[in-house]
């Protein structure tokens, strides 16, 4: 039976931030995505210059009370590092219990203060915490009091309509001992079609001395460097951008074909629910294959049929074949497929 | 009558809905917390006693998280699969998919037949997608093996 190895201190997020500072480059981060930041996707983005990877948000309340929730929410292995597990919580007790259980298996723990989903907000989780600076500080303080440097703790926040409120918020959690802060440059009601407010992120960075990571509107490596130029932060987190293009931080404009082959390999070996696999592939291929082929792919009901669909329409190499994982362009098998 | 009233109160206590949150004293040390419902009313999420948490912690400490290595599916002891447990069925299904992806059609066919046999007494209406995929794999593997021969 495989045993999980102790964490490598070099993969502590703070060590990674320090290392990247020395190298004179930003930290590249794949942010947490509800449902999608599962083990196969995390393994994939690490192959393409992603320094730090988040798990999807895990609800502390469920994790500490329910074995089935633990099985379905958190699968890992010895290569699943550096990893920050994102937690959704609304009280100190659940958080401390969650940290006690999970910290030997992760490199850091991030408190979600940014999720705008109304079901979570009603529960006092996610962006609801932006109105509870004292509670967030208490949670951070409780973890740091108990574990000190043994546990790296981050808060991922959104901005308030009044930025003074956000400044007070970040200063408060910094005082409580947070290790670093990720700032999404939107309020909890700003639509993703509206541009992220990088001036606000810059202001937060100037207001604290702990490292700050910028989140919002990172769709390419060039965007990442532009965001750092505007905000002077230590790192950039991509979320929607890296879902469409997991090779974003390696400088690819679109997901290279080799990335799609690797995703198949990770998904079928580690195991991934069919609908999640289909969604990932649809994000990576949207606008890049003919519409009728795309529709055909979206209508497929099982993973076995999707394997046949790929083998019938493309050259999909397996890991034991020469050239696996190295292709860039989509290798269509038929002439029909050449017309997008 | 008293017993009925008592039982009714016990049932209500599992998820109390109240109008005046200030009337209720919470036990935050157990993780008990008050949340808002969509209707605007307030609900108390039950806490977790130290003993309840202790048993969860012990289970996780003993077994650890689910480890998915590159070969874990192919190393599964399929004789231990309980067809009545959804996550067990999912493991077996993932194994058939993995073998099909690797183009190991002989082993895939063998595993698919095993799964169909194991699931035969279950309500097929409730697991229609699983059965459909297994039937597809059985037919497709058979054709591919025939083509090679």
XYZ file of C-alpha atoms in Angstrom:
489
model
C 0.000 0.000 0.000
C 1.341 3.434 -0.954
C 1.968 5.720 1.979
C 1.971 9.468 1.743
C 5.395 10.989 2.337
C 6.018 13.896 4.747
C 5.839 17.336 3.127
C 9.015 18.834 1.715
C 9.632 22.173 3.537
C 10.928 23.574 0.237
C 7.342 23.360 -1.054
C 5.994 25.621 1.669
C 4.353 28.482 -0.293
C 6.403 31.098 1.546
C 9.634 29.336 0.532
C 8.384 29.278 -3.056
C 7.587 32.997 -2.968
C 11.080 33.701 -1.584
C 12.675 31.526 -4.240
C 10.815 33.272 -7.045
C 11.829 36.681 -5.615
C 15.470 35.585 -5.803
C 14.941 34.448 -9.386
C 13.422 37.847 -10.155
C 10.121 36.479 -11.388
C 6.541 36.283 -10.137
C 5.053 33.163 -8.590
C 2.641 31.484 -11.015
C -0.449 30.073 -9.337
C -3.411 27.963 -10.478
C -6.334 29.143 -8.364
C -9.125 27.132 -6.789
C -12.064 26.210 -9.011
C -15.223 24.622 -7.673
C -15.300 21.047 -9.063
C -12.399 21.530 -11.507
C -9.142 21.744 -9.519
C -9.084 17.984 -8.974
C -5.943 15.840 -8.848
C -5.578 15.199 -12.645
C -5.847 18.917 -13.438
C -3.460 19.864 -10.621
C -0.903 17.356 -11.943
C -1.318 18.721 -15.459
C -0.721 22.402 -14.678
C 2.410 21.544 -12.682
C 3.928 20.286 -15.940
C 3.584 23.781 -17.397
C 5.505 26.121 -15.063
C 2.810 26.481 -12.418
C 4.535 26.989 -9.071
C 1.607 26.650 -6.690
C -1.683 24.818 -7.146
C -4.937 25.027 -5.196
C -7.501 22.342 -4.510
C -11.178 23.187 -5.020
C -12.850 24.689 -1.964
C -13.501 21.974 0.636
C -16.167 22.666 3.247
C -14.563 22.258 6.681
C -17.905 21.405 8.265
C -18.415 18.403 5.980
C -14.781 17.295 5.950
C -14.518 16.955 9.726
C -17.883 15.209 10.087
C -18.214 12.865 7.157
C -15.901 10.154 5.819
C -17.674 10.075 2.441
C -17.193 13.828 2.026
C -13.473 13.320 2.668
C -13.276 10.555 0.076
C -15.077 12.545 -2.581
C -13.505 15.958 -1.871
C -9.851 15.130 -1.397
C -7.757 12.655 -3.350
C -4.032 13.130 -3.592
C -0.676 11.366 -4.067
C 3.013 11.926 -3.380
C 3.428 14.101 -6.481
C 0.537 16.384 -5.538
C 2.804 19.148 -4.286
C 3.103 22.111 -3.853
C -0.559 22.118 -2.873
C -2.711 24.625 -1.047
C -6.055 23.276 0.080
C -8.767 25.892 0.017
C -11.252 25.733 2.861
C -14.777 27.092 3.119
C -15.621 27.761 6.744
C -17.544 30.105 9.002
C -16.178 29.344 12.474
C -12.955 28.777 14.367
C -13.809 25.299 15.690
C -14.469 23.697 12.297
C -11.374 25.379 10.860
C -9.060 24.198 13.648
C -10.384 20.656 13.327
C -10.008 20.779 9.537
C -6.431 22.039 9.816
C -5.573 19.375 12.382
C -6.779 16.634 10.060
C -5.468 17.844 6.709
C -2.261 19.774 7.342
C 0.092 16.736 7.160
C -1.084 16.175 3.570
C -0.830 19.703 2.126
C 1.686 22.553 1.911
C -0.665 25.356 2.847
C -4.238 26.187 3.767
C -6.231 29.015 2.198
C -9.381 30.467 3.732
C -11.930 31.298 1.055
C -13.223 34.821 1.626
C -14.117 35.405 -2.011
C -16.633 32.837 -3.269
C -19.690 34.833 -4.428
C -22.093 31.849 -4.725
C -25.203 32.859 -2.801
C -25.766 29.434 -1.184
C -22.311 29.734 0.421
C -22.815 33.367 1.376
C -26.039 32.444 3.210
C -23.995 29.952 5.213
C -21.560 32.723 6.136
C -18.866 31.180 3.906
C -16.805 32.697 1.056
C -17.446 36.346 0.239
C -19.719 36.626 3.306
C -16.482 36.714 5.314
C -15.543 40.030 3.689
C -18.056 41.600 6.107
C -16.532 39.702 9.056
C -12.940 40.929 9.463
C -12.927 40.059 13.175
C -14.007 36.484 12.526
C -11.422 36.024 9.751
C -8.725 37.437 12.031
C -9.822 35.127 14.843
C -9.626 32.135 12.494
C -6.157 33.058 11.215
C -4.943 33.825 14.746
C -6.245 30.527 16.112
C -4.389 28.518 13.459
C -1.146 30.463 13.829
C -1.298 30.286 17.642
C -1.604 26.517 17.477
C 0.766 25.715 14.623
C 3.049 28.731 14.114
C 5.265 28.289 11.051
C 4.290 24.614 10.727
C 1.159 25.664 8.846
C 1.169 28.281 6.107
C -2.152 30.090 6.023
C -3.483 32.331 3.280
C -6.704 34.280 2.818
C -8.171 34.817 -0.637
C -10.257 37.948 -0.599
C -12.279 40.235 -2.842
C -12.269 44.015 -2.618
C -15.030 46.142 -1.068
C -16.780 48.990 -2.929
C -15.021 51.219 -0.381
C -11.339 50.296 -0.625
C -10.622 51.745 2.826
C -12.613 48.835 4.213
C -10.398 46.376 2.320
C -7.247 48.104 3.550
C -8.474 47.718 7.149
C -9.368 44.092 6.407
C -5.938 43.113 5.051
C -4.136 44.940 7.848
C -6.249 43.145 10.404
C -5.564 39.663 9.019
C -1.898 40.519 8.658
C -1.806 41.428 12.348
C -3.482 38.089 13.121
C -0.547 36.311 11.484
C -1.612 35.445 7.942
C 1.307 34.295 5.780
C 0.145 35.804 2.501
C -2.955 37.294 0.917
C -4.499 36.771 -2.500
C -6.605 39.678 -3.743
C -9.209 39.237 -6.455
C -9.637 42.680 -7.984
C -13.445 42.562 -8.002
C -16.153 43.067 -5.395
C -18.492 40.188 -4.601
C -21.065 41.625 -7.034
C -18.732 42.656 -9.884
C -19.333 40.533 -12.972
C -16.373 38.712 -14.483
C -17.038 40.627 -17.742
C -15.945 43.794 -15.914
C -12.170 44.283 -15.764
C -10.356 43.518 -12.515
C -9.277 46.553 -10.507
C -5.491 46.334 -10.472
C -5.119 49.735 -8.771
C -7.000 48.254 -5.824
C -4.681 45.237 -5.732
C -1.692 47.583 -5.836
C -3.145 49.540 -2.903
C -3.566 46.340 -0.858
C 0.007 45.367 -1.650
C 1.198 48.736 -0.393
C -0.900 48.412 2.766
C 0.693 45.232 4.136
C 4.152 43.735 4.355
C 3.183 40.070 3.813
C 3.317 38.850 0.193
C 0.284 39.647 -1.966
C -0.901 37.663 -4.983
C -3.035 39.236 -7.709
C -6.075 37.408 -9.062
C -8.235 38.394 -12.012
C -7.990 38.600 -15.817
C -4.846 36.509 -16.294
C -5.288 34.717 -19.629
C -1.682 34.536 -20.858
C 1.902 34.667 -19.652
C 2.051 38.206 -21.005
C -0.999 39.133 -18.889
C 0.786 37.719 -15.828
C 3.805 39.970 -16.352
C 1.590 42.984 -17.128
C -0.383 42.417 -13.911
C 2.840 42.281 -11.878
C 4.026 45.465 -13.573
C 0.787 47.245 -12.625
C 0.450 45.939 -9.074
C 4.034 45.174 -7.934
C 2.792 41.982 -6.263
C 4.761 38.761 -5.680
C 2.651 36.491 -7.830
C -0.274 36.029 -10.158
C -3.153 33.597 -9.878
C -4.968 32.395 -13.014
C -8.354 30.716 -12.766
C -10.612 30.954 -15.848
C -7.531 31.425 -18.048
C -5.800 28.272 -16.838
C -8.992 26.228 -17.182
C -8.998 26.989 -20.934
C -5.238 26.788 -21.266
C -3.455 24.732 -18.589
C -0.126 25.545 -20.319
C -0.638 29.299 -19.902
C 2.324 29.891 -17.582
C 4.634 28.014 -19.961
C 3.927 30.714 -22.563
C 1.505 28.831 -24.824
C -1.290 30.929 -26.340
C -3.663 27.949 -26.424
C -3.620 24.511 -24.837
C -1.077 22.531 -26.899
C -2.224 19.105 -28.102
C 0.358 17.417 -25.865
C -1.362 19.012 -22.885
C -4.647 17.400 -23.944
C -2.898 14.018 -24.277
C -1.398 14.387 -20.813
C -4.776 15.340 -19.391
C -6.287 12.140 -20.803
C -3.457 10.145 -19.260
C -3.836 11.755 -15.813
C -7.631 11.561 -15.850
C -7.846 7.906 -16.774
C -5.051 6.775 -14.459
C -6.030 8.813 -11.377
C -9.742 8.661 -12.195
C -12.007 11.608 -12.953
C -15.787 11.825 -13.205
C -16.862 11.769 -16.851
C -18.670 15.130 -16.820
C -15.624 16.864 -15.356
C -13.317 15.333 -17.955
C -15.697 16.369 -20.732
C -15.932 19.920 -19.367
C -12.142 20.318 -19.159
C -11.725 19.083 -22.726
C -14.517 21.348 -23.947
C -12.775 24.361 -22.372
C -9.445 23.425 -23.974
C -10.996 22.847 -27.426
C -13.701 25.545 -27.554
C -13.411 27.509 -30.824
C -10.584 25.311 -32.065
C -12.497 22.437 -33.673
C -15.451 22.619 -36.105
C -18.763 23.455 -34.445
C -20.464 20.206 -35.465
C -17.553 18.207 -34.047
C -17.681 20.212 -30.825
C -21.439 19.617 -30.544
C -20.913 15.903 -31.191
C -18.376 15.831 -28.359
C -20.732 17.616 -25.977
C -23.553 15.161 -26.756
C -21.476 12.107 -25.767
C -22.781 10.425 -22.627
C -19.948 8.150 -21.473
C -16.183 8.229 -21.115
C -15.712 5.109 -23.239
C -17.551 6.777 -26.136
C -15.463 9.922 -25.658
C -12.272 7.841 -25.997
C -13.592 6.478 -29.315
C -14.597 9.973 -30.420
C -11.048 11.221 -29.840
C -9.460 8.203 -31.518
C -11.776 8.558 -34.533
C -11.203 12.273 -35.037
C -7.690 12.983 -33.783
C -4.338 11.281 -33.294
C -4.348 10.850 -29.523
C -1.078 9.310 -28.390
C -0.804 7.212 -25.254
C 2.049 7.562 -22.759
C 3.885 4.530 -24.195
C 3.960 6.025 -27.722
C 6.758 8.119 -29.163
C 5.945 11.817 -29.223
C 3.342 11.543 -26.462
C 2.638 14.897 -24.825
C 4.796 16.925 -27.211
C 2.391 17.974 -29.983
C 1.304 21.593 -30.338
C -1.350 21.776 -33.081
C -4.510 19.650 -33.102
C -3.758 16.529 -35.197
C -7.096 16.054 -37.018
C -7.572 12.699 -38.729
C -10.108 13.796 -41.353
C -10.232 16.535 -43.991
C -13.738 17.467 -42.780
C -12.318 18.413 -39.478
C -9.884 20.877 -41.000
C -12.636 23.450 -41.584
C -13.459 25.279 -38.375
C -48.963 11.780 24.049
C -45.953 13.079 25.999
C -43.704 10.702 24.093
C -45.020 11.998 20.769
C -44.428 15.589 21.822
C -40.928 14.705 23.052
C -40.021 12.964 19.783
C -41.329 15.897 17.841
C -39.097 18.245 19.849
C -36.094 15.981 19.297
C -36.730 16.041 15.566
C -37.017 19.794 15.552
C -33.793 20.205 17.494
C -31.738 18.636 14.724
C -32.248 21.734 12.586
C -33.921 24.512 14.511
C -35.577 27.291 12.545
C -36.191 30.400 14.581
C -37.342 33.962 14.159
C -35.486 35.599 17.014
C -31.853 34.521 16.922
C -31.116 36.452 20.111
C -33.317 34.011 22.035
C -30.928 31.120 21.388
C -27.580 30.535 23.059
C -25.112 28.906 20.686
C -22.239 26.611 21.580
C -19.476 27.925 19.305
C -16.905 25.610 20.902
C -18.683 22.733 19.121
C -18.882 24.527 15.792
C -22.585 25.236 16.276
C -23.513 28.218 14.158
C -26.467 30.269 13.023
C -27.015 30.749 9.282
C -29.625 32.466 7.111
C -32.065 30.521 4.964
C -33.194 31.693 1.528
C -36.501 32.745 3.104
C -34.687 35.161 5.404
C -35.325 33.020 8.476
C -32.482 31.739 10.591
C -31.299 28.203 11.080
C -28.841 26.644 13.507
C -26.280 24.266 12.108
C -25.616 21.599 14.711
C -22.246 21.435 16.393
C -19.937 18.429 16.634
C -19.015 17.077 20.056
C -15.401 16.331 20.929
C -16.219 12.600 20.929
C -17.791 12.769 17.441
C -14.796 14.695 16.136
C -12.410 12.303 17.858
C -13.820 9.317 16.022
C -13.630 11.104 12.644
C -10.058 12.152 13.359
C -9.098 8.639 14.332
C -10.555 7.177 11.132
C -8.666 9.715 9.002
C -5.479 9.278 11.022
C -5.617 5.490 10.500
C -6.539 5.481 6.819
C -5.309 8.874 5.568
C -6.607 10.518 2.431
C -7.515 8.613 -0.716
C -4.260 8.066 -2.622
C -4.649 7.907 -6.389
C -1.358 6.853 -7.941
C -0.832 6.180 -11.650
C -1.422 2.472 -11.084
C -3.953 2.419 -8.240
C -6.856 1.408 -10.470
C -4.982 -1.499 -12.014
C -3.912 -2.637 -8.533
C -7.506 -2.708 -7.227
C -8.642 -5.908 -5.560
C -11.905 -6.196 -7.491
C -13.089 -9.046 -5.284
C -13.560 -6.472 -2.509
C -15.875 -4.260 -4.589
C -19.300 -3.895 -2.987
C -21.795 -3.253 -5.825
C -24.204 -1.582 -3.417
C -21.706 1.208 -2.698
C -21.660 3.893 -5.378
C -17.992 4.827 -4.848
C -17.011 1.144 -5.175
C -18.931 0.829 -8.448
C -17.237 4.023 -9.664
C -13.801 2.498 -8.996
C -14.625 -0.555 -11.077
C -16.030 1.602 -13.854
C -12.896 3.775 -13.818
C -10.793 0.623 -14.119
C -12.687 -0.510 -17.232
C -12.270 2.965 -18.732
C -8.554 2.981 -17.953
C -8.049 -0.417 -19.621
C -10.054 0.702 -22.646
C -7.982 3.891 -22.881
C -4.784 1.798 -22.752
C -6.228 -0.361 -25.563
C -5.940 -3.429 -23.348
C -9.190 -4.740 -24.830
C -8.851 -8.333 -23.576
C -8.479 -7.298 -19.947
C -11.088 -4.581 -20.375
C -13.603 -7.100 -21.710
C -12.867 -9.465 -18.846
C -13.318 -6.678 -16.248
C -16.453 -5.378 -17.958
C -18.063 -8.821 -17.904
C -17.132 -9.153 -14.236
C -18.749 -5.771 -13.486
C -21.935 -6.611 -15.396
C -22.217 -9.878 -13.476
C -21.592 -8.098 -10.160
C -24.233 -5.450 -10.902
C -26.840 -7.853 -12.306
C -29.086 -7.871 -9.224
C -29.077 -4.094 -8.797
C -31.900 -1.895 -10.032
C -30.641 -1.116 -13.555
C -32.969 1.862 -13.887
C -31.097 3.573 -11.067
C -27.661 2.915 -12.592
C -28.631 3.241 -16.253
C -25.563 5.274 -17.299
C -23.202 2.788 -15.660
C -24.847 -0.196 -17.348
C -25.008 1.596 -20.720
C -21.286 2.295 -20.584
C -20.431 -1.279 -19.570
C -22.583 -2.673 -22.410
C -20.865 -0.282 -24.823
C -17.447 -1.414 -23.601
C -18.397 -5.079 -23.864
C -19.578 -4.709 -27.442
C -16.728 -2.434 -28.514
C -13.975 -4.556 -26.920
C -15.405 -7.716 -28.534
C -15.375 -6.058 -31.977
C -11.835 -4.736 -31.557
C -10.536 -8.134 -30.397
C -12.232 -9.821 -33.400
C -10.683 -7.295 -35.796
C -7.196 -8.006 -34.461
C -7.719 -11.796 -34.716
